mmCIF file of C-alpha atoms in Angstrom:
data_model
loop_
_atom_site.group_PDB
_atom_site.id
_atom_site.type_symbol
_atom_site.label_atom_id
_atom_site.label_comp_id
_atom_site.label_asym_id
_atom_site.label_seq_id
_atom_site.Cartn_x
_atom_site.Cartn_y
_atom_site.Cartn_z
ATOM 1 C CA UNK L 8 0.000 0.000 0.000
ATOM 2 C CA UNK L 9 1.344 3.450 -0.585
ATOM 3 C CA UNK L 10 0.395 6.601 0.640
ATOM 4 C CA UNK L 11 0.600 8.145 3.878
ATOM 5 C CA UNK L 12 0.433 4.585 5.985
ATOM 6 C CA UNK L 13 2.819 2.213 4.676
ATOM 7 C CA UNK L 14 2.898 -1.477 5.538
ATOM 8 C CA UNK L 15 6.155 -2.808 6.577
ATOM 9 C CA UNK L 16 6.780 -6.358 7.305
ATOM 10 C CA UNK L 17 3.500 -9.059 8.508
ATOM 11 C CA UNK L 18 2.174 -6.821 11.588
ATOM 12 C CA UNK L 19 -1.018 -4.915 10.276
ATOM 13 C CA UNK L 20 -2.371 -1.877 12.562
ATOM 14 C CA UNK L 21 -5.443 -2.639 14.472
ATOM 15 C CA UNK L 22 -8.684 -0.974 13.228
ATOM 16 C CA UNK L 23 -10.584 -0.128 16.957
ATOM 17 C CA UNK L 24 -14.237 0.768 16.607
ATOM 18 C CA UNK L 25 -14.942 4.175 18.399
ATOM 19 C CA UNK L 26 -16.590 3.506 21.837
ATOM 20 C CA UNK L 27 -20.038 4.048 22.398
ATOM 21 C CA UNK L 28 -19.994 5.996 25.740
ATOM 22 C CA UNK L 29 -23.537 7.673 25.219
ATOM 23 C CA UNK L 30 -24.922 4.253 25.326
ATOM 24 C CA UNK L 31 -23.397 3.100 28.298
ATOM 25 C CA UNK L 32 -24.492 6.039 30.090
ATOM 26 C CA UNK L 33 -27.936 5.576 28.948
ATOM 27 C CA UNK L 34 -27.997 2.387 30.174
ATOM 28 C CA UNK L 35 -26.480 2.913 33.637
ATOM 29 C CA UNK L 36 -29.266 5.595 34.119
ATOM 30 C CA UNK L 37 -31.582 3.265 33.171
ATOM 31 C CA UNK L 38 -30.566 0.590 35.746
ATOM 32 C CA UNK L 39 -30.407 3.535 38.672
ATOM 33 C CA UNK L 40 -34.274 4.538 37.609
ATOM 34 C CA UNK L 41 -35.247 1.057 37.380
ATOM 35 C CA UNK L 42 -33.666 0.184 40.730
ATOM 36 C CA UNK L 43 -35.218 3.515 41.960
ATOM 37 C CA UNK L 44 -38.837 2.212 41.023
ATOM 38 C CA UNK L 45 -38.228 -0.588 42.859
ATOM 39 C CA UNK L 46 -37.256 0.414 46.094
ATOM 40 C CA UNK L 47 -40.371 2.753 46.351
ATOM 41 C CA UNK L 48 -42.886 -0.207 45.094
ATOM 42 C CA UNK L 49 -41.429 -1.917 48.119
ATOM 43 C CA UNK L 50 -41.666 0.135 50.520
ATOM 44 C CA UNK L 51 -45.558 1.407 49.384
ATOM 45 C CA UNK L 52 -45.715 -2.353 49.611
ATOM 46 C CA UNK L 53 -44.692 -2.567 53.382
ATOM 47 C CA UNK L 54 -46.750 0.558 54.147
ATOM 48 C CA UNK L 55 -50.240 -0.901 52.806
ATOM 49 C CA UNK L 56 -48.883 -4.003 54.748
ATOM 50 C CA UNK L 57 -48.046 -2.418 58.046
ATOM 51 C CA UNK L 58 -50.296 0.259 58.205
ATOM 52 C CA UNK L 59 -47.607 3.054 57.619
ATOM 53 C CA UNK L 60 -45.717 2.435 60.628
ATOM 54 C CA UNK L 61 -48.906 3.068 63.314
ATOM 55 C CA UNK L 62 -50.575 0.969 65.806
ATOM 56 C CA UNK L 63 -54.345 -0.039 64.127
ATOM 57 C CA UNK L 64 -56.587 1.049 67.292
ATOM 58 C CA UNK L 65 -59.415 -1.877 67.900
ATOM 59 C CA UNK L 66 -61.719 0.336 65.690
ATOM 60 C CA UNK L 67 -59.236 0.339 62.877
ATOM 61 C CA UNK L 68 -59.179 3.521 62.605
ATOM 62 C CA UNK L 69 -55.044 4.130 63.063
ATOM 63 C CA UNK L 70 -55.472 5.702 66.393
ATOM 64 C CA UNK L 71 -54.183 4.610 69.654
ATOM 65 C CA UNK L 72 -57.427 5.505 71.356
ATOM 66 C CA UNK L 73 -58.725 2.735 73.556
ATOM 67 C CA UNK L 74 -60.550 2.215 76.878
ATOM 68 C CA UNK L 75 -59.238 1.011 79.719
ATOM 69 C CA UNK L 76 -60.180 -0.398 83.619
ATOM 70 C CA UNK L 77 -59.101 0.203 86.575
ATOM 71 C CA UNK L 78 -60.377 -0.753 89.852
ATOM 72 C CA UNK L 79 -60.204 2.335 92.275
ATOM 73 C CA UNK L 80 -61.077 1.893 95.716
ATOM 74 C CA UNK L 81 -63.979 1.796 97.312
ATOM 75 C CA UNK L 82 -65.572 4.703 98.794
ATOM 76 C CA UNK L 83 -64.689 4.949 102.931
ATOM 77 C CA UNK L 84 -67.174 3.776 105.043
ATOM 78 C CA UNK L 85 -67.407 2.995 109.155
ATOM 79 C CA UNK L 86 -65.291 0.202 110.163
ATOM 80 C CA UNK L 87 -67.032 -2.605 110.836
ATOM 81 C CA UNK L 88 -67.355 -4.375 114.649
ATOM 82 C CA UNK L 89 -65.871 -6.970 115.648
ATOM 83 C CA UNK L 90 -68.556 -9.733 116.770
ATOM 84 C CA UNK L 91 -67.508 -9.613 120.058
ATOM 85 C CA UNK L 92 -68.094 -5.716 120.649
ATOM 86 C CA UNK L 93 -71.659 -6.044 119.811
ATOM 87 C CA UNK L 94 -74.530 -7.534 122.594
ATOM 88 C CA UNK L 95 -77.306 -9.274 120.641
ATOM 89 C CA UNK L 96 -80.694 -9.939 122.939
ATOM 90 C CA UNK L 97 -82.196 -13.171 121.332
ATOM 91 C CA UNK L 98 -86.143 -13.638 121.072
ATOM 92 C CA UNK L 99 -88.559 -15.919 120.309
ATOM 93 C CA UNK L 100 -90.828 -15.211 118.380
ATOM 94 C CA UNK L 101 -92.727 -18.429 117.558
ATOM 95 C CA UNK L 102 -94.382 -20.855 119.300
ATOM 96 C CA UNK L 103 -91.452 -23.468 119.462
ATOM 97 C CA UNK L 104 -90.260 -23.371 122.995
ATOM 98 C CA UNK L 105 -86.046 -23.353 123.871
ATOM 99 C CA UNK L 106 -85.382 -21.533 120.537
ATOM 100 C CA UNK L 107 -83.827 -18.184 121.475
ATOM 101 C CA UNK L 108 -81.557 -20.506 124.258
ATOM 102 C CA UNK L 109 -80.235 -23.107 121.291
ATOM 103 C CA UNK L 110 -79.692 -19.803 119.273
ATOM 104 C CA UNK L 111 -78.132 -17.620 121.937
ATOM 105 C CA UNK L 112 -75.553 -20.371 122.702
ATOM 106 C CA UNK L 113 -74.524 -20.751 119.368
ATOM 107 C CA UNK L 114 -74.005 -16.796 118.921
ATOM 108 C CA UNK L 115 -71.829 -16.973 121.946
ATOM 109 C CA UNK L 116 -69.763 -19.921 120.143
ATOM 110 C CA UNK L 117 -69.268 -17.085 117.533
ATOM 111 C CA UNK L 118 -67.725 -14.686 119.568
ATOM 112 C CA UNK L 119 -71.012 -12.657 119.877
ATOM 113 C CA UNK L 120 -71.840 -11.103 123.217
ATOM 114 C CA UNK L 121 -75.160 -12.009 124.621
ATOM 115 C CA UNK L 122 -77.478 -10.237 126.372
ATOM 116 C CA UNK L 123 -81.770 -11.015 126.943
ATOM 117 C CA UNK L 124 -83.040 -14.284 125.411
ATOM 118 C CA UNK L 125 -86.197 -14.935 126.484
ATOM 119 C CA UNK L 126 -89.530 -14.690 124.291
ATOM 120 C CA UNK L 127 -90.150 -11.732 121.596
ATOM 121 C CA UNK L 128 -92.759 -8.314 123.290
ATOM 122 C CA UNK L 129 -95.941 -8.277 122.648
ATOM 123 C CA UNK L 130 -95.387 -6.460 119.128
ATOM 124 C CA UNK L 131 -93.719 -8.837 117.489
ATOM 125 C CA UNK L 132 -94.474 -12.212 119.189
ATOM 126 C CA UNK L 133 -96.266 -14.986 116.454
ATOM 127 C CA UNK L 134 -95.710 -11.772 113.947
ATOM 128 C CA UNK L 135 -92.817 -12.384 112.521
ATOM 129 C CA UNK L 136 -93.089 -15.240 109.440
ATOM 130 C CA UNK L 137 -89.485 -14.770 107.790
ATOM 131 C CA UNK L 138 -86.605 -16.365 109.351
ATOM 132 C CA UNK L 139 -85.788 -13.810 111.986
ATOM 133 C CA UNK L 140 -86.166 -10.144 112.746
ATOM 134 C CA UNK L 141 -82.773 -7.839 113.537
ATOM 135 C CA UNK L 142 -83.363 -4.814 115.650
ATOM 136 C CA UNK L 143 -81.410 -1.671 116.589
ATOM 137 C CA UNK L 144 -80.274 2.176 117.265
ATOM 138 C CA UNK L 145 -80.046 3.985 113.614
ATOM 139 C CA UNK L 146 -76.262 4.047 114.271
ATOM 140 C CA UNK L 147 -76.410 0.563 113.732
ATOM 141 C CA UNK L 148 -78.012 -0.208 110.324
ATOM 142 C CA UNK L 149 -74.869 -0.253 108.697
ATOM 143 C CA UNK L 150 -71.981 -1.343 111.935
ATOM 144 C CA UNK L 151 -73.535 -3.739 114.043
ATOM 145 C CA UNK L 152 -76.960 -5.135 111.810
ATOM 146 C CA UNK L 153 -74.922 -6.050 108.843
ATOM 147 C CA UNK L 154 -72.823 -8.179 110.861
ATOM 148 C CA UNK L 155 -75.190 -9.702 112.618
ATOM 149 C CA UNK L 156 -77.012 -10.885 109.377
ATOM 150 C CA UNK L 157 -73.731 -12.660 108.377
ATOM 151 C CA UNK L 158 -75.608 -14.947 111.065
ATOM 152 C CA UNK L 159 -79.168 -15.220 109.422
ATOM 153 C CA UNK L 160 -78.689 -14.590 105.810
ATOM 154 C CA UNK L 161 -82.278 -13.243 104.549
ATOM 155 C CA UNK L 162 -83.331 -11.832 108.107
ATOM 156 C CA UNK L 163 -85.059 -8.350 107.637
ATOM 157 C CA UNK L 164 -83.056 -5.322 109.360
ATOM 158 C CA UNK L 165 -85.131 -2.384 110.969
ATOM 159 C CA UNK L 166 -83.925 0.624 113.039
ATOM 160 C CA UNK L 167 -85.831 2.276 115.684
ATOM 161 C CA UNK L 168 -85.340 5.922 116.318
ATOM 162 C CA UNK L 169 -86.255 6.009 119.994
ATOM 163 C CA UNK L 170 -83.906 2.605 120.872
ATOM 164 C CA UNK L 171 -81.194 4.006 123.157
ATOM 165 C CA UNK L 172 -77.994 1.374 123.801
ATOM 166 C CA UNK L 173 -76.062 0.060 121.323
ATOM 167 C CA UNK L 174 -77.671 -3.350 121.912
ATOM 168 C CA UNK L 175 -79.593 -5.450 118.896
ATOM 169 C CA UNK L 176 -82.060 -7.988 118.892
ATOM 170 C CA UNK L 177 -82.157 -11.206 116.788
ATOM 171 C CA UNK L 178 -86.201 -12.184 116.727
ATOM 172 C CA UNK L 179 -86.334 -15.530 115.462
ATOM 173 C CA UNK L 180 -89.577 -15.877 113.141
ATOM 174 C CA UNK L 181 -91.623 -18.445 111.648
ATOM 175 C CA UNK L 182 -89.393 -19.441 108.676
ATOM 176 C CA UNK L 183 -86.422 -19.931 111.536
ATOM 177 C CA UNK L 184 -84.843 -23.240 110.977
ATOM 178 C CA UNK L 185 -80.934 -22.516 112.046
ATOM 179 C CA UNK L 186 -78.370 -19.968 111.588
ATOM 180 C CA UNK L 187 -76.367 -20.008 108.854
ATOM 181 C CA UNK L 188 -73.261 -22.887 109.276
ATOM 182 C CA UNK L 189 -70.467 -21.514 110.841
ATOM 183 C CA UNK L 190 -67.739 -21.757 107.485
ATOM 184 C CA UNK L 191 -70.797 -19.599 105.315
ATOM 185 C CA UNK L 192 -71.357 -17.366 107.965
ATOM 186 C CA UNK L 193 -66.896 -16.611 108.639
ATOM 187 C CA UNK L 194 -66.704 -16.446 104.740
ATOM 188 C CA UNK L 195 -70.010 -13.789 104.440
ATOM 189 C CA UNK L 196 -68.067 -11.505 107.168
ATOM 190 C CA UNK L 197 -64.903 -11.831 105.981
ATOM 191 C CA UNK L 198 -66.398 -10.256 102.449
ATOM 192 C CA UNK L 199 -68.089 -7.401 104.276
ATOM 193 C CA UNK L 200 -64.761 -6.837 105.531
ATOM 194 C CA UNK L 201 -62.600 -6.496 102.969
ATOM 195 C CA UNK L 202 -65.282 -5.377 99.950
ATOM 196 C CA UNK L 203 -63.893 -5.595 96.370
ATOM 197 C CA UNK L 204 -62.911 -2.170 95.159
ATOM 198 C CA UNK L 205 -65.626 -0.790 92.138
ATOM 199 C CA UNK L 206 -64.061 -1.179 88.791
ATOM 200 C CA UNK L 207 -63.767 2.674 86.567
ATOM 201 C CA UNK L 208 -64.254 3.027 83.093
ATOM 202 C CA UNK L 209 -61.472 5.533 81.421
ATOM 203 C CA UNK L 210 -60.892 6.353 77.699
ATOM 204 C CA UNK L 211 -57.192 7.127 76.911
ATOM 205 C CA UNK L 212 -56.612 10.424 75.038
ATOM 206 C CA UNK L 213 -56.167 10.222 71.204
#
């Protein structure tokens, strides 16, 4: 060959074809957007999945609001007496003699103080057709009464105004067939001891 290049010996130049950078670079943006696209399907993905990161409230509507309960305690009241602190005057109301005795020594086995036993006045005598009768001063419709009627579950409780002394009566009635046994009776007392506390309602704030 003549000319400008001249071939000398058996080595030929190489003939390189001019590289195609525009493509490349097309191409690598290509990948970055496609890769880009990706990513964000994902996560959109995990945030339809998850609820976008927030607790679902039980109404589902993506608020922690909620309702909660919590037992406060219960309101103050008089403290109870202790069985042996209060004098209970048994009668006899019915017609079945040695009643108000059998009864009287049993409330003593209780720890109960005893005072009259003997048959019911004139007011209530044969009058009475529940299980029993328990009478006292006002002070003592919710000390003394209550406790005594861990005794005779279902006995009706009355207070008189004019009654002075902290004495009570237990009139046996018609219906009377024992007091209540002795485990019942520890277990009903121990309750109105110790009451459960009331349970509150409270919303949480949103």
């Amino acid at each position: 060959m003549g000319g400008k290049y001249r071939i000398k010996g058996n080595k030929y130049p190489r003939m390189r074809r001019p590289r195609r950078h525009g493509r490349l670079v097309v191409l690598t943006v290509a990948s970055v957007v496609v890769l880009g696209l990706g990513g964000w399907g994902t996560l959109q993905l995990i945030d339809v999945f998850t609820g976008g990161g927030r607790k679902a409230s039980a109404a589902g509507d993506g608020t922690d609001c909620g309702v909660t309960t919590k037992a406060s305690p219960s309101p103050s009241a008089k403290p109870l007496p202790q069985p042996r602190t209060i004098t209970v005057n048994v009668l006899n109301a019915t017609t079945r003699a040695g009643l108000a005795k059998k009864t009287a020594d049993e409330l003593k086995k209780r720890g109960f103080k005893i005072g009259d036993v003997g048959n019911a006045t004139k007011q209530y005598d044969k009058k009475v057709e529940g299980t029993g009768l328990l009478l006292g001063p006002a002070a003592a419709l919710d000390t003394a009464l209550p406790v005594l009627g861990t005794q005779l579950p279902g006995a009706e409780r009355r207070t008189e105004a004019a009654r002075k002394g902290a004495a009570v009566d237990l009139v046996i009635g018609d219906g009377f067939k024992e007091l209540a046994k002795k485990p019942d009776a520890d277990r009903a007392l121990t309750e109105l001891a110790t009451p459960e506390p009331a349970p509150t309602t409270k919303k949480k704030g949103c």
